[in-house]
Amino acid sequence: MTARKRHSRSHGYNRHAVDITLNGESYPLEEPLSVTDLLMRLEIDPRRVAIEHNLAILRRHLFPDTIVRDGDRVEIVNFVGGG
Amino acid sequence: MVDTPLTIAGRAFGSRLIVGTGKYPTHEVMRHAHQASGADMVTVAVRRVNISDRTQESLLDYIDPKVIFLLPNTAGCYTVDDAVRTARLGREAGLSHWVKLEVIGDERTLFPDNEALIEATRILVKEGFVVLPYTNDDPIACRKLEEAGAAAVMPLGAPIGSGLGIQNPNNIRIIREFSKVPVIVDAGVGTASDAAFAMELGADGVLMNTAIAGAKDPVAMAGAMRHAVLGGRLAYLAGRIPRKMYATASSPVEGMVGR
């Protein structure tokens, strides 16, 4: 992890410690974060979403203990109108 | 005449009308339309949460889960992988293992890709899903879907959102005869008579979105659809008279004055 962090920092100025891909777009974080904390930061009610972490479904009870790290891909989906 | 409820995978529904949640002018109009339709199952789509704008209200604030059963769809999926992935996300979000399975084969017609649909059905059934596939009005495809474990088959009446009505009534009739699982006519309904017609053909239910949401008065149209589905169902159960070329008098031919 230390090596990865150093690597990402070496990319140049103004680079965040942790860069994740959130719903297909780059999203910077200051440090690795639990999924629960990420949702809180995004003001998203965890009861109403489903999450894919690095292409695998993340069960709801694992949100608090799952840490999102540099390079991770996170998809957060919810229900919208449809037929 | 007392009807039996629409029962899919052992779950009984009070209404044979299933409605969508898309394209309503407002969430509030949708809520009233749902009430007027009498539907107790509605479809929803699974999409990315808008990260930058959290001000939007949630659709779920306008659907009472005690009254209405949520059926997540895989609309917009063009591959088996995408459909399976979306179905799994829908299960996590909704905490139910039901899915309206769509695997689309063409953008302009939104016709299903039968081959991919059957494969995705097989995969999801193995994972424990109750799969309701949106399919072509093809009796053979429907039979294969049933063999793959589909809990119902949902042949289209016409292209999604087209409002053209039931284009191939004879196929719907044949599908009904072939199928041991419920047959839900999904897509193509434009107005109340289309829904009644689908039910008269023997469909066990009708699923629609645009016909209600896109009507000038969605709440009134939802009420019309409720009655149409009930009327069509009763007519089917009652057994219609055969079609004849010439007239048969309804009044007695004897005892006419002046003969």
Coordinates of C-alpha atoms in Angstrom, one line a residue:
Chain A
M1 CA 0.0 0.0 0.0
T2 CA 2.8 2.4 0.9
A3 CA 4.5 1.7 -2.4
R4 CA 1.2 2.4 -4.3
K5 CA 0.7 5.6 -2.4
R6 CA 4.2 6.8 -3.1
H7 CA 3.7 5.9 -6.7
S8 CA 0.5 7.9 -7.0
R9 CA 2.0 10.9 -5.3
S10 CA 5.0 10.8 -7.7
H11 CA 2.6 11.7 -10.5
G12 CA 3.1 15.4 -9.7
Y13 CA 1.7 18.3 -7.9
N14 CA -1.8 18.6 -6.6
R15 CA -2.3 14.8 -6.7
H16 CA -4.5 13.3 -4.0
A17 CA -3.4 10.3 -2.0
V18 CA -6.2 8.2 -3.2
D19 CA -7.9 8.3 -6.5
I20 CA -10.9 6.0 -7.1
T21 CA -13.2 5.6 -10.0
L22 CA -16.7 6.4 -8.7
N23 CA -19.6 5.7 -11.1
G24 CA -17.2 5.9 -14.0
E25 CA -15.5 9.1 -13.0
S26 CA -12.3 9.9 -11.2
Y27 CA -12.9 10.9 -7.6
P28 CA -10.2 12.0 -5.3
L29 CA -10.0 11.2 -1.6
E30 CA -7.5 12.3 1.0
E31 CA -7.1 8.8 2.4
P32 CA -8.6 5.3 2.2
L33 CA -12.1 5.3 3.5
S34 CA -14.8 2.7 4.5
V35 CA -17.8 2.4 2.2
T36 CA -20.0 3.6 5.0
D37 CA -17.9 6.8 5.4
L38 CA -17.8 7.3 1.7
L39 CA -21.6 7.2 1.6
M40 CA -21.9 9.6 4.5
R41 CA -19.5 12.0 2.8
L42 CA -21.7 11.8 -0.4
E43 CA -24.9 12.2 1.7
I44 CA -26.3 8.9 0.4
D45 CA -28.7 6.8 2.5
P46 CA -27.0 3.3 2.5
R47 CA -30.4 1.6 2.7
R48 CA -31.4 2.8 -0.7
V49 CA -28.4 1.9 -2.8
A50 CA -26.5 -1.1 -4.1
I51 CA -22.8 -1.0 -4.4
E52 CA -20.3 -2.8 -6.7
H53 CA -16.7 -2.7 -5.4
N54 CA -14.2 -3.7 -8.1
L55 CA -16.9 -5.3 -10.1
A56 CA -18.2 -7.5 -7.2
I57 CA -21.5 -6.8 -5.4
L58 CA -20.8 -5.6 -1.9
R59 CA -23.3 -6.9 0.6
R60 CA -24.8 -4.2 2.8
H61 CA -23.5 -5.6 6.1
L62 CA -19.9 -5.3 4.7
F63 CA -20.2 -1.5 4.1
P64 CA -18.6 -0.5 7.4
D65 CA -15.6 -2.9 7.1
T66 CA -14.8 -2.5 3.4
I67 CA -12.1 0.0 2.7
V68 CA -12.0 1.9 -0.6
R69 CA -8.4 2.3 -1.7
D70 CA -6.4 3.9 -4.4
G71 CA -7.3 2.6 -7.9
D72 CA -10.6 1.0 -6.7
R73 CA -13.7 1.1 -8.9
V74 CA -16.9 1.8 -7.1
E75 CA -20.4 1.8 -8.6
I76 CA -23.3 3.2 -6.5
V77 CA -26.7 2.6 -8.0
N78 CA -30.3 3.2 -7.0
F79 CA -33.8 2.8 -8.4
V80 CA -35.1 5.4 -10.8
G81 CA -38.3 5.5 -12.9
G82 CA -38.5 2.9 -15.6
G83 CA -40.9 0.5 -17.4
Chain B
M1 CA -67.7 -14.7 -11.6
V2 CA -64.8 -14.9 -9.2
D3 CA -61.4 -14.8 -10.7
T4 CA -58.2 -16.3 -9.2
P5 CA -55.4 -13.9 -8.5
L6 CA -52.4 -13.5 -10.8
T7 CA -49.8 -15.8 -9.2
I8 CA -46.2 -15.7 -10.2
A9 CA -43.6 -18.0 -8.5
G10 CA -46.2 -18.6 -5.7
R11 CA -46.8 -14.9 -5.0
A12 CA -50.4 -13.7 -5.6
F13 CA -51.1 -10.2 -6.8
G14 CA -54.3 -8.4 -6.4
S15 CA -54.2 -6.8 -9.8
R16 CA -53.4 -8.1 -13.3
L17 CA -52.1 -4.7 -14.3
I18 CA -48.4 -4.0 -13.7
V19 CA -47.2 -0.4 -14.3
G20 CA -44.0 1.4 -14.7
T21 CA -42.5 4.4 -12.9
G22 CA -40.8 6.2 -15.8
K23 CA -41.6 9.3 -17.7
Y24 CA -44.3 10.7 -15.4
P25 CA -44.5 14.5 -15.3
T26 CA -43.8 14.4 -11.6
H27 CA -43.4 11.9 -8.8
E28 CA -46.6 13.1 -7.3
V29 CA -48.6 12.4 -10.5
M30 CA -47.0 9.0 -10.6
R31 CA -48.1 8.2 -7.1
H32 CA -51.7 9.2 -7.9
A33 CA -51.6 7.2 -11.2
H34 CA -50.4 4.1 -9.3
Q35 CA -53.3 4.4 -6.9
A36 CA -55.8 4.9 -9.7
S37 CA -54.3 1.9 -11.6
G38 CA -54.9 -0.5 -8.6
A39 CA -51.5 -2.1 -9.5
D40 CA -49.6 -3.8 -6.7
M41 CA -46.4 -4.4 -8.7
V42 CA -44.4 -1.6 -10.4
T43 CA -41.2 -1.8 -12.4
V44 CA -38.2 0.3 -11.6
A45 CA -34.8 0.8 -13.4
V46 CA -31.4 0.5 -11.8
R47 CA -29.1 3.5 -12.5
R48 CA -26.0 5.2 -11.1
V49 CA -26.7 7.6 -8.3
N50 CA -26.1 11.2 -9.3
I51 CA -23.0 12.0 -7.2
S52 CA -22.8 15.8 -8.0
D53 CA -26.5 16.6 -7.4
R54 CA -27.9 15.1 -4.3
T55 CA -31.0 17.4 -4.2
Q56 CA -33.2 15.1 -6.3
E57 CA -35.9 13.4 -4.5
S58 CA -35.9 9.6 -4.4
L59 CA -38.5 7.7 -6.4
L60 CA -39.0 5.5 -3.4
D61 CA -40.4 8.3 -1.4
Y62 CA -43.5 8.0 -3.7
I63 CA -44.0 4.2 -3.6
D64 CA -45.4 2.5 -0.5
P65 CA -43.5 -0.8 -0.2
K66 CA -46.3 -2.2 2.0
V67 CA -48.8 -1.8 -0.9
I68 CA -46.6 -2.1 -4.0
F69 CA -44.1 -4.7 -4.9
L70 CA -41.0 -3.4 -6.7
L71 CA -39.8 -5.2 -9.8
P72 CA -36.3 -4.0 -10.9
N73 CA -35.6 -4.2 -14.6
T74 CA -32.5 -4.5 -16.6
A75 CA -33.6 -2.0 -19.2
G76 CA -30.9 -0.6 -21.5
C77 CA -28.8 -3.8 -21.2
Y78 CA -27.5 -5.1 -24.5
T79 CA -25.4 -8.0 -23.3
V80 CA -25.8 -11.0 -21.0
D81 CA -23.1 -9.7 -18.7
D82 CA -24.6 -6.2 -18.3
A83 CA -28.1 -7.7 -17.7
V84 CA -26.8 -10.2 -15.1
R85 CA -24.7 -7.5 -13.4
T86 CA -27.7 -5.1 -13.3
A87 CA -30.0 -7.8 -12.0
R88 CA -27.6 -8.5 -9.1
L89 CA -27.4 -4.8 -8.3
G90 CA -31.2 -4.5 -8.4
R91 CA -31.4 -7.4 -6.0
E92 CA -29.1 -5.7 -3.5
A93 CA -30.9 -2.3 -3.8
G94 CA -34.3 -3.8 -3.5
L95 CA -33.7 -6.8 -1.3
S96 CA -35.9 -9.0 -3.5
H97 CA -34.7 -11.6 -5.9
W98 CA -37.3 -10.7 -8.7
V99 CA -36.2 -9.2 -12.0
K100 CA -37.8 -8.1 -15.1
L101 CA -35.1 -9.2 -17.5
E102 CA -34.4 -7.2 -20.6
V103 CA -31.6 -7.9 -23.0
I104 CA -32.1 -5.6 -26.0
G105 CA -30.9 -6.5 -29.5
D106 CA -31.5 -3.3 -31.4
E107 CA -31.6 0.4 -30.5
R108 CA -34.4 1.6 -32.8
T109 CA -36.9 -1.2 -32.2
L110 CA -35.7 -2.1 -28.7
F111 CA -36.6 -5.7 -29.7
P112 CA -35.1 -8.3 -27.4
D113 CA -32.1 -10.4 -28.3
N114 CA -33.7 -13.8 -27.8
E115 CA -30.5 -15.8 -27.6
A116 CA -28.9 -13.6 -25.0
L117 CA -32.2 -13.3 -23.1
I118 CA -32.5 -17.1 -22.8
E119 CA -28.8 -17.4 -21.6
A120 CA -29.2 -14.6 -19.1
T121 CA -32.4 -16.3 -17.8
R122 CA -30.6 -19.5 -17.3
I123 CA -27.8 -17.8 -15.3
L124 CA -30.1 -15.8 -13.1
V125 CA -32.4 -18.7 -12.4
K126 CA -29.4 -20.7 -11.2
E127 CA -28.6 -17.8 -8.9
G128 CA -32.0 -18.0 -7.4
F129 CA -33.7 -15.1 -9.2
V130 CA -37.4 -15.1 -10.1
V131 CA -37.0 -14.1 -13.7
L132 CA -39.7 -12.4 -15.7
P133 CA -38.2 -11.9 -19.2
Y134 CA -39.4 -9.3 -21.7
T135 CA -39.5 -11.2 -24.9
N136 CA -40.6 -11.2 -28.6
D137 CA -44.1 -12.4 -29.3
D138 CA -42.5 -15.7 -30.4
P139 CA -44.0 -18.8 -29.0
I140 CA -40.8 -20.8 -29.5
A141 CA -38.7 -18.2 -27.7
C142 CA -41.3 -18.2 -24.9
R143 CA -41.1 -22.0 -24.6
K144 CA -37.3 -21.9 -24.4
L145 CA -37.5 -19.2 -21.7
E146 CA -39.9 -21.4 -19.7
E147 CA -37.5 -24.3 -20.1
A148 CA -34.7 -22.0 -18.9
G149 CA -36.7 -21.5 -15.7
A150 CA -38.6 -18.2 -16.3
A151 CA -41.3 -17.6 -13.7
A152 CA -43.5 -15.9 -16.4
V153 CA -43.0 -14.9 -20.0
M154 CA -43.7 -11.3 -21.1
P155 CA -44.1 -11.1 -24.8
L156 CA -44.3 -7.6 -26.4
G157 CA -47.6 -6.4 -28.0
A158 CA -45.7 -3.9 -30.1
P159 CA -42.3 -2.0 -29.7
I160 CA -41.8 -0.3 -26.3
G161 CA -43.4 3.1 -26.1
S162 CA -45.0 2.7 -29.6
G163 CA -48.6 2.6 -28.5
L164 CA -49.4 0.5 -31.6
G165 CA -51.5 -2.1 -29.7
I166 CA -51.3 -5.9 -30.1
Q167 CA -49.6 -6.4 -33.5
N168 CA -49.8 -10.2 -33.5
P169 CA -52.8 -11.3 -31.5
N170 CA -52.6 -14.9 -32.9
N171 CA -49.1 -15.3 -31.5
I172 CA -50.2 -14.1 -28.0
R173 CA -53.0 -16.7 -28.2
I174 CA -50.6 -19.4 -29.1
I175 CA -48.1 -18.3 -26.4
R176 CA -50.9 -18.6 -23.9
E177 CA -51.7 -22.1 -25.1
F178 CA -48.1 -23.2 -25.0
S179 CA -47.2 -21.7 -21.6
K180 CA -47.5 -23.3 -18.2
V181 CA -46.3 -20.1 -16.6
P182 CA -48.2 -16.8 -16.6
V183 CA -48.1 -14.7 -19.8
I184 CA -47.9 -11.0 -19.3
V185 CA -48.2 -8.8 -22.4
D186 CA -45.4 -6.2 -21.9
A187 CA -45.1 -3.1 -24.1
G188 CA -47.0 -1.7 -27.0
V189 CA -50.3 -0.8 -25.3
G190 CA -51.6 2.6 -26.4
T191 CA -55.0 2.9 -25.0
A192 CA -57.5 1.1 -22.9
S193 CA -58.9 -1.1 -25.7
D194 CA -55.4 -2.5 -26.3
A195 CA -55.2 -3.6 -22.7
A196 CA -58.7 -5.2 -22.8
F197 CA -57.8 -6.9 -26.1
A198 CA -54.6 -8.4 -24.6
M199 CA -56.6 -9.8 -21.7
E200 CA -59.3 -11.1 -24.0
L201 CA -56.7 -13.1 -25.9
G202 CA -56.0 -14.9 -22.6
A203 CA -53.0 -12.9 -21.2
D204 CA -52.7 -13.3 -17.5
G205 CA -51.6 -9.7 -17.1
V206 CA -50.5 -6.6 -18.9
L207 CA -47.5 -4.4 -18.1
M208 CA -47.3 -0.8 -19.3
N209 CA -45.6 2.4 -18.7
T210 CA -45.7 5.0 -21.5
A211 CA -49.5 4.5 -22.2
I212 CA -50.2 5.8 -18.7
A213 CA -47.3 8.1 -18.0
G214 CA -47.4 9.7 -21.5
A215 CA -51.2 10.3 -21.5
K216 CA -52.5 13.9 -21.3
D217 CA -54.0 12.9 -17.9
P218 CA -52.0 10.0 -16.6
V219 CA -54.2 9.5 -13.5
A220 CA -57.4 9.2 -15.6
M221 CA -55.6 6.9 -18.0
A222 CA -54.4 4.7 -15.1
G223 CA -58.1 4.4 -14.1
A224 CA -59.1 3.5 -17.6
M225 CA -56.4 0.8 -17.8
R226 CA -57.6 -0.7 -14.5
H227 CA -61.1 -1.1 -15.9
A228 CA -59.9 -2.3 -19.3
V229 CA -57.8 -5.0 -17.7
L230 CA -60.7 -6.1 -15.5
G231 CA -63.1 -6.0 -18.4
G232 CA -60.9 -7.9 -20.7
R233 CA -60.2 -10.5 -18.1
L234 CA -63.9 -11.0 -17.3
A235 CA -64.7 -11.2 -21.1
Y236 CA -62.1 -13.9 -21.5
L237 CA -63.4 -15.9 -18.6
A238 CA -67.0 -15.4 -19.7
G239 CA -66.3 -16.8 -23.2
R240 CA -67.1 -14.7 -26.2
I241 CA -69.6 -15.7 -28.9
P242 CA -68.3 -17.0 -32.2
R243 CA -67.9 -14.5 -35.0
K244 CA -70.5 -14.9 -37.8
M245 CA -70.8 -13.3 -41.2
Y246 CA -74.5 -12.6 -41.1
A247 CA -77.1 -11.2 -38.6
T248 CA -78.9 -13.3 -36.1
A249 CA -82.0 -11.5 -34.7
S250 CA -81.9 -10.8 -31.0
S251 CA -85.7 -10.3 -30.8
P252 CA -88.2 -13.2 -31.4
V253 CA -89.2 -13.6 -35.0
E254 CA -92.6 -15.0 -34.0
G255 CA -95.6 -12.9 -32.9
M256 CA -94.9 -9.9 -35.1
V257 CA -97.8 -7.5 -35.4
G258 CA -99.4 -7.5 -38.8
R259 CA -98.0 -10.8 -40.1

